[in-house]
Short mmCIF file of C-alpha atoms in Angstrom, two decimals:
data_model
loop_
_atom_site.label_atom_id
_atom_site.label_comp_id
_atom_site.label_asym_id
_atom_site.label_seq_id
_atom_site.Cartn_x
_atom_site.Cartn_y
_atom_site.Cartn_z
CA MET A 1 -34.42 -11.51 -13.50
CA SER A 2 -32.21 -14.15 -11.95
CA GLY A 3 -29.16 -12.59 -13.56
CA PRO A 4 -26.25 -12.59 -11.06
CA SER A 5 -23.36 -12.25 -13.56
CA GLY A 6 -23.65 -8.47 -13.76
CA MET A 7 -23.63 -8.24 -10.01
CA THR A 8 -20.34 -10.19 -9.79
CA ALA A 9 -18.43 -8.80 -12.72
CA ILE A 10 -14.72 -9.01 -12.18
CA GLY A 11 -11.50 -8.09 -13.92
CA ALA A 12 -9.66 -10.26 -16.47
CA PRO A 13 -6.71 -11.08 -14.16
CA SER A 14 -9.10 -12.98 -11.87
CA THR A 15 -10.15 -15.33 -14.61
CA GLN A 16 -6.62 -15.93 -15.89
CA PRO A 17 -6.66 -19.59 -14.81
CA TYR A 18 -9.86 -20.25 -16.61
CA THR A 19 -8.43 -18.46 -19.72
CA GLU A 20 -5.28 -20.64 -19.70
CA GLU A 21 -7.23 -23.78 -19.35
CA ILE A 22 -9.61 -23.17 -22.12
CA LEU A 23 -6.81 -22.27 -24.43
CA LYS A 24 -5.03 -25.39 -23.42
CA ALA A 25 -8.03 -27.55 -24.11
CA LEU A 26 -8.32 -26.02 -27.54
CA ASN A 27 -4.53 -26.16 -28.27
CA ILE A 28 -4.44 -22.47 -28.95
CA ASP A 29 -1.42 -20.36 -28.02
CA ARG A 30 -2.32 -17.26 -25.99
CA SER A 31 -0.35 -15.13 -28.52
CA ASN A 32 -2.95 -15.92 -31.16
CA PRO A 33 -6.33 -15.52 -29.52
CA ARG A 34 -8.10 -14.80 -32.83
CA ARG A 35 -8.07 -18.56 -33.49
CA LEU A 36 -10.95 -18.73 -31.03
CA GLN A 37 -13.12 -17.26 -33.74
CA GLU A 38 -12.51 -20.25 -35.83
CA VAL A 39 -13.51 -22.85 -33.11
CA PRO A 40 -16.80 -24.71 -33.71
CA ALA A 41 -19.45 -24.04 -31.04
CA GLU A 42 -19.52 -27.70 -29.90
CA ALA A 43 -15.67 -27.72 -29.43
CA LEU A 44 -15.85 -24.42 -27.52
CA PHE A 45 -18.57 -25.81 -25.16
CA ASP A 46 -16.47 -28.91 -24.56
CA ALA A 47 -13.39 -26.87 -23.78
CA ARG A 48 -15.40 -24.67 -21.41
CA GLU A 49 -16.47 -27.61 -19.33
CA LYS A 50 -12.84 -28.87 -19.16
CA ALA A 51 -11.64 -25.34 -18.15
CA ILE A 52 -14.22 -25.06 -15.44
CA ALA A 53 -13.29 -28.41 -14.00
CA ALA A 54 -9.55 -27.71 -14.09
CA ALA A 55 -9.63 -24.06 -12.90
CA ARG A 56 -12.48 -24.61 -10.41
CA MET A 57 -14.27 -21.44 -11.80
CA ASP A 58 -16.36 -20.23 -14.70
CA GLY A 59 -14.80 -17.37 -16.43
CA SER A 60 -17.30 -17.06 -19.23
CA ARG A 61 -18.97 -13.96 -17.89
CA PRO A 62 -18.96 -10.24 -18.38
CA MET A 63 -15.48 -8.82 -17.74
CA ILE A 64 -14.41 -5.38 -16.48
CA ASP A 65 -12.12 -4.29 -19.33
CA GLY A 66 -12.22 -0.47 -18.70
CA ARG A 67 -13.68 0.07 -22.21
CA HIS A 68 -16.91 -1.80 -23.00
CA PHE A 69 -17.45 -2.65 -19.32
CA PRO A 70 -15.95 0.09 -17.23
CA ALA A 71 -16.92 -1.12 -13.75
CA ALA A 72 -19.02 -3.71 -12.01
CA PRO A 73 -22.58 -2.32 -11.78
CA MET A 74 -22.90 -2.40 -8.04
CA THR A 75 -19.52 -0.74 -7.12
CA PRO A 76 -19.38 2.94 -6.32
CA GLU A 77 -18.15 3.62 -9.86
CA GLY A 78 -20.86 1.50 -11.47
CA LEU A 79 -23.62 2.78 -9.33
CA ALA A 80 -22.76 6.28 -10.38
CA VAL A 81 -23.83 5.34 -14.01
CA HIS A 82 -27.35 4.52 -12.84
CA ALA A 83 -27.58 6.51 -9.71
CA ASP A 84 -31.06 8.05 -10.39
CA ILE A 85 -32.56 4.95 -12.05
CA PRO A 86 -34.96 2.70 -10.15
CA LEU A 87 -34.14 -1.06 -10.10
CA LEU A 88 -36.39 -4.07 -9.95
CA LEU A 89 -34.66 -7.43 -9.47
CA GLY A 90 -35.26 -10.83 -8.07
CA THR A 91 -35.13 -14.67 -8.22
CA VAL A 92 -37.26 -17.70 -8.37
CA ASP A 93 -37.73 -20.03 -5.37
CA THR A 94 -35.61 -22.97 -6.48
CA GLU A 95 -33.30 -21.67 -9.26
CA SER A 96 -31.03 -24.75 -9.22
CA THR A 97 -33.63 -27.38 -9.93
CA SER A 98 -33.36 -26.39 -13.52
CA PHE A 99 -29.82 -27.66 -13.59
CA LEU A 100 -30.24 -30.57 -11.18
CA ALA A 101 -32.97 -31.89 -13.56
CA SER A 102 -30.19 -33.14 -15.92
CA ASP A 103 -30.12 -36.22 -13.55
CA LEU A 104 -33.26 -36.89 -11.51
CA ARG A 105 -31.08 -38.78 -8.98
CA ASN A 106 -30.14 -35.39 -7.79
CA PHE A 107 -33.60 -35.07 -6.12
CA SER A 108 -32.82 -38.04 -3.84
CA VAL A 109 -29.25 -37.44 -2.78
CA THR A 110 -27.91 -38.46 0.62
CA ALA A 111 -26.36 -36.10 3.20
CA ASP A 112 -22.95 -37.68 2.44
CA GLN A 113 -23.34 -36.90 -1.33
CA VAL A 114 -24.32 -33.30 -0.56
CA ARG A 115 -21.40 -32.88 1.85
CA ALA A 116 -19.05 -34.12 -0.74
CA ARG A 117 -20.34 -31.70 -3.37
CA ILE A 118 -20.10 -28.77 -1.06
CA LYS A 119 -16.53 -29.60 -0.23
CA ASP A 120 -15.61 -29.87 -3.93
CA GLU A 121 -17.46 -26.67 -4.92
CA PHE A 122 -16.23 -24.40 -2.17
CA ALA A 123 -12.85 -26.13 -1.29
CA MET A 124 -14.15 -26.77 2.28
CA ASP A 125 -13.14 -29.42 4.83
CA ASP A 126 -15.71 -31.78 6.37
CA ALA A 127 -16.47 -29.62 9.38
CA ALA A 128 -17.06 -26.45 7.32
CA ALA A 129 -19.27 -28.25 4.80
CA GLN A 130 -21.29 -29.91 7.64
CA ALA A 131 -21.62 -26.50 9.31
CA LEU A 132 -23.12 -25.03 6.22
CA MET A 133 -25.52 -27.94 5.88
CA ASP A 134 -26.53 -27.66 9.51
CA ALA A 135 -27.21 -23.96 9.17
CA TYR A 136 -29.66 -24.61 6.29
CA GLN A 137 -31.34 -27.44 8.24
CA GLN A 138 -31.76 -25.17 11.26
CA ALA A 139 -33.08 -22.28 9.16
CA GLU A 140 -35.85 -24.60 7.87
CA PRO A 141 -36.20 -27.84 9.87
CA GLY A 142 -37.54 -30.75 7.96
CA ARG A 143 -35.42 -30.14 4.88
CA THR A 144 -34.27 -33.24 3.13
CA PRO A 145 -30.64 -33.47 1.95
CA ALA A 146 -31.88 -32.72 -1.52
CA ASP A 147 -33.77 -29.61 -0.18
CA VAL A 148 -30.44 -28.49 1.36
CA LEU A 149 -28.70 -28.98 -1.86
CA ILE A 150 -31.30 -27.09 -3.84
CA GLY A 151 -31.16 -24.15 -1.38
CA ILE A 152 -27.31 -23.86 -1.25
CA ALA A 153 -26.99 -24.26 -5.05
CA SER A 154 -29.81 -21.71 -5.71
CA ASP A 155 -28.47 -19.23 -3.19
CA SER A 156 -24.79 -19.41 -4.00
CA LEU A 157 -25.30 -19.01 -7.82
CA PHE A 158 -28.27 -16.62 -7.92
CA ARG A 159 -29.80 -15.34 -4.76
CA ALA A 160 -26.70 -14.17 -2.88
CA PRO A 161 -25.32 -12.14 -5.76
CA ILE A 162 -28.83 -10.63 -6.37
CA ILE A 163 -29.16 -9.64 -2.67
CA ARG A 164 -25.60 -8.12 -2.63
CA GLY A 165 -26.70 -6.07 -5.65
CA ALA A 166 -29.88 -4.98 -3.96
CA ASP A 167 -27.99 -4.07 -0.72
CA ALA A 168 -25.52 -1.95 -2.75
CA LYS A 169 -28.27 -0.08 -4.65
CA ALA A 170 -30.33 0.48 -1.53
CA ASP A 171 -27.36 1.79 0.49
CA ALA A 172 -26.50 4.29 -2.23
CA ARG A 173 -29.92 5.92 -1.41
CA GLN A 174 -30.24 7.64 -4.67
CA ALA A 175 -32.99 5.60 -6.41
CA PRO A 176 -35.39 2.94 -5.10
CA VAL A 177 -34.81 -0.79 -5.56
CA HIS A 178 -37.49 -3.38 -5.30
CA LEU A 179 -36.85 -7.09 -4.67
CA TYR A 180 -39.06 -10.10 -5.55
CA ASN A 181 -39.02 -13.90 -5.39
CA VAL A 182 -41.31 -16.17 -7.39
CA ALA A 183 -42.63 -18.61 -4.68
CA TRP A 184 -45.22 -20.34 -6.89
CA HIS A 185 -44.20 -23.96 -7.70
CA ALA A 186 -45.26 -25.43 -10.93
CA PRO A 187 -47.16 -28.79 -10.92
CA VAL A 188 -45.12 -30.19 -13.83
CA ASP A 189 -43.98 -33.81 -13.33
CA GLY A 190 -45.61 -33.94 -9.89
CA GLY A 191 -44.00 -30.68 -8.84
CA ILE A 192 -40.44 -32.00 -8.58
CA TYR A 193 -38.92 -28.86 -10.18
CA ARG A 194 -40.86 -26.38 -7.90
CA ALA A 195 -39.82 -22.89 -9.27
CA PRO A 196 -36.92 -23.52 -11.56
CA HIS A 197 -34.68 -21.00 -13.25
CA THR A 198 -36.47 -19.26 -16.15
CA ILE A 199 -40.01 -19.96 -14.86
CA ASP A 200 -40.39 -16.20 -14.35
CA ILE A 201 -40.07 -15.55 -18.05
CA PRO A 202 -43.52 -16.91 -19.25
CA LEU A 203 -44.98 -15.41 -16.07
CA ALA A 204 -43.65 -12.00 -16.94
CA PHE A 205 -44.76 -12.08 -20.49
CA GLY A 206 -48.14 -13.56 -19.90
CA ASN A 207 -47.73 -16.58 -22.16
CA THR A 208 -47.89 -19.52 -19.83
CA ALA A 209 -50.34 -21.22 -22.31
CA ALA A 210 -47.35 -21.46 -24.72
CA SER A 211 -44.97 -22.68 -21.88
CA ALA A 212 -46.89 -25.53 -20.44
CA ALA A 213 -43.87 -27.81 -20.40
CA LEU A 214 -42.38 -25.35 -17.81
CA THR A 215 -45.40 -24.01 -15.99
CA GLY A 216 -48.12 -26.61 -16.48
CA THR A 217 -51.64 -25.53 -17.26
CA GLY A 218 -54.50 -24.41 -15.05
CA PRO A 219 -55.98 -21.29 -13.42
CA GLU A 220 -53.13 -20.85 -10.94
CA GLN A 221 -50.55 -20.09 -13.68
CA VAL A 222 -52.75 -17.39 -15.08
CA GLU A 223 -53.19 -15.70 -11.72
CA VAL A 224 -49.53 -15.79 -10.85
CA SER A 225 -48.59 -14.53 -14.32
CA ARG A 226 -51.06 -11.62 -13.99
CA ASN A 227 -49.48 -10.64 -10.66
CA VAL A 228 -45.94 -10.69 -12.11
CA LEU A 229 -46.85 -9.02 -15.38
CA SER A 230 -48.95 -6.24 -13.78
CA SER A 231 -45.96 -5.51 -11.42
CA PHE A 232 -43.39 -5.52 -14.29
CA VAL A 233 -45.59 -3.27 -16.46
CA ALA A 234 -46.13 -0.88 -13.58
CA PHE A 235 -42.43 -0.70 -12.97
CA ALA A 236 -41.73 -0.10 -16.64
CA ARG A 237 -44.23 2.72 -16.81
CA THR A 238 -43.42 4.52 -13.54
CA GLY A 239 -40.29 3.06 -11.88
CA ASN A 240 -42.58 1.69 -9.11
CA PRO A 241 -43.96 -1.89 -9.36
CA ASN A 242 -46.98 -1.21 -7.03
CA ASN A 243 -50.36 -2.00 -8.63
CA ASP A 244 -53.77 -3.17 -7.47
CA ARG A 245 -53.03 -6.82 -7.78
CA VAL A 246 -50.34 -7.00 -5.18
CA PRO A 247 -50.14 -5.75 -1.53
CA GLU A 248 -48.21 -2.60 -0.79
CA TRP A 249 -44.64 -3.08 -1.99
CA PRO A 250 -42.15 -0.91 -0.16
CA ALA A 251 -38.72 -0.20 -1.59
CA TYR A 252 -35.95 -2.56 -0.42
CA GLU A 253 -33.69 -1.47 2.38
CA THR A 254 -31.13 -3.47 4.42
CA ALA A 255 -32.75 -3.16 7.80
CA THR A 256 -35.94 -5.23 7.05
CA ARG A 257 -35.19 -6.45 3.46
CA PRO A 258 -38.91 -6.52 2.21
CA THR A 259 -39.38 -8.90 -0.60
CA MET A 260 -42.41 -9.48 -2.79
CA SER A 261 -43.33 -13.10 -2.73
CA PHE A 262 -45.10 -13.71 -6.10
CA ASP A 263 -47.84 -16.47 -5.82
CA VAL A 264 -51.52 -16.90 -6.43
CA GLN A 265 -51.91 -14.61 -3.43
CA CYS A 266 -48.83 -12.37 -3.10
CA GLN A 267 -47.34 -11.19 0.17
CA ILE A 268 -44.38 -9.05 1.35
CA VAL A 269 -41.93 -11.13 3.35
CA PRO A 270 -39.30 -9.31 5.53
CA ASP A 271 -35.83 -10.77 5.02
CA LEU A 272 -37.01 -13.86 3.05
CA ARG A 273 -35.09 -16.93 4.18
CA GLY A 274 -32.86 -14.73 6.21
CA GLY A 275 -31.20 -17.77 7.87
CA ASP A 276 -30.14 -19.05 4.47
CA ARG A 277 -28.89 -15.58 3.55
CA VAL A 278 -26.66 -15.50 6.59
CA ALA A 279 -25.47 -19.10 6.14
CA ILE A 280 -24.26 -18.72 2.56
CA GLY A 281 -22.36 -15.57 3.56
CA THR A 282 -19.75 -14.62 0.99
CA LEU A 283 -19.55 -17.93 -0.66
CA GLN A 284 -19.75 -17.90 -4.49
CA THR A 285 -20.22 -20.79 -6.75
CA ARG A 286 -17.72 -21.29 -9.56
CA SER A 287 -20.06 -22.35 -12.31
CA ASN A 288 -23.71 -23.26 -13.01
CA SER A 289 -22.74 -26.80 -14.07
CA GLY A 290 -20.14 -27.61 -11.47
CA PRO A 291 -19.95 -30.02 -8.48
CA LEU A 292 -23.23 -28.89 -6.87
CA HIS A 293 -25.26 -29.86 -9.85
CA THR A 294 -23.31 -32.96 -11.06
CA TYR A 295 -24.61 -36.36 -9.84
CA ARG A 296 -22.03 -38.70 -8.41
#
């Protein structure tokens, strides 16, 4: 459920710059890493933000260490561990609005501001940043600069890694994988957050009444929740999410990329937002609190 870190697990050497920066921020010598256990949580969080900014990456993620984490889950070595186990995975429509909500000015940014953030996040020049923005605009004409920002931030951090994971599992052809996207947009605060990161949690657990601050209240929430919950329960029981509340849900494969779009009325969408998928390519965000999400 919107969990890309396991899809992009990397080895410790790749995060060495981040490690050095966080130790520097905490004034800890790398020969005495046990001092990290004595650092108060607030100081550790502050050091993490400084390290992300300095190293231009977020190294606080699962690491391949050859012992506790022997391989990235979607590499050939990792796939072998769960070769015969079905997989259900997916995202929500606008993952990044959860982070952009820290400053509501993010929802009325200009094209120049979006371009500057893209350049900073992905180390691009003006031409490359504009080309990425143009591709998103062409994929869905009528998008505002904020819509483009939301799309790029959501895709780079969440959707692109999830799709790469689905691709790898499907191509291994040993167990089925089913892909979903929560398309339903919550009416909270006039609907500004749309379908933010974590909105699928109360939907999947059937407790939207206790999560009104995130989902709002009304009959739609209950219907969407029943659709998601029924599919998750069916998958937990049988390894197949099909049930009588949703249309026929085929296993994911890379030729047509069928995706269940969870809404009041669900539908299967082939290659959901395929133009965006192609545009984001191999770009990967460096953090979930970096330049794309910070107003300036």
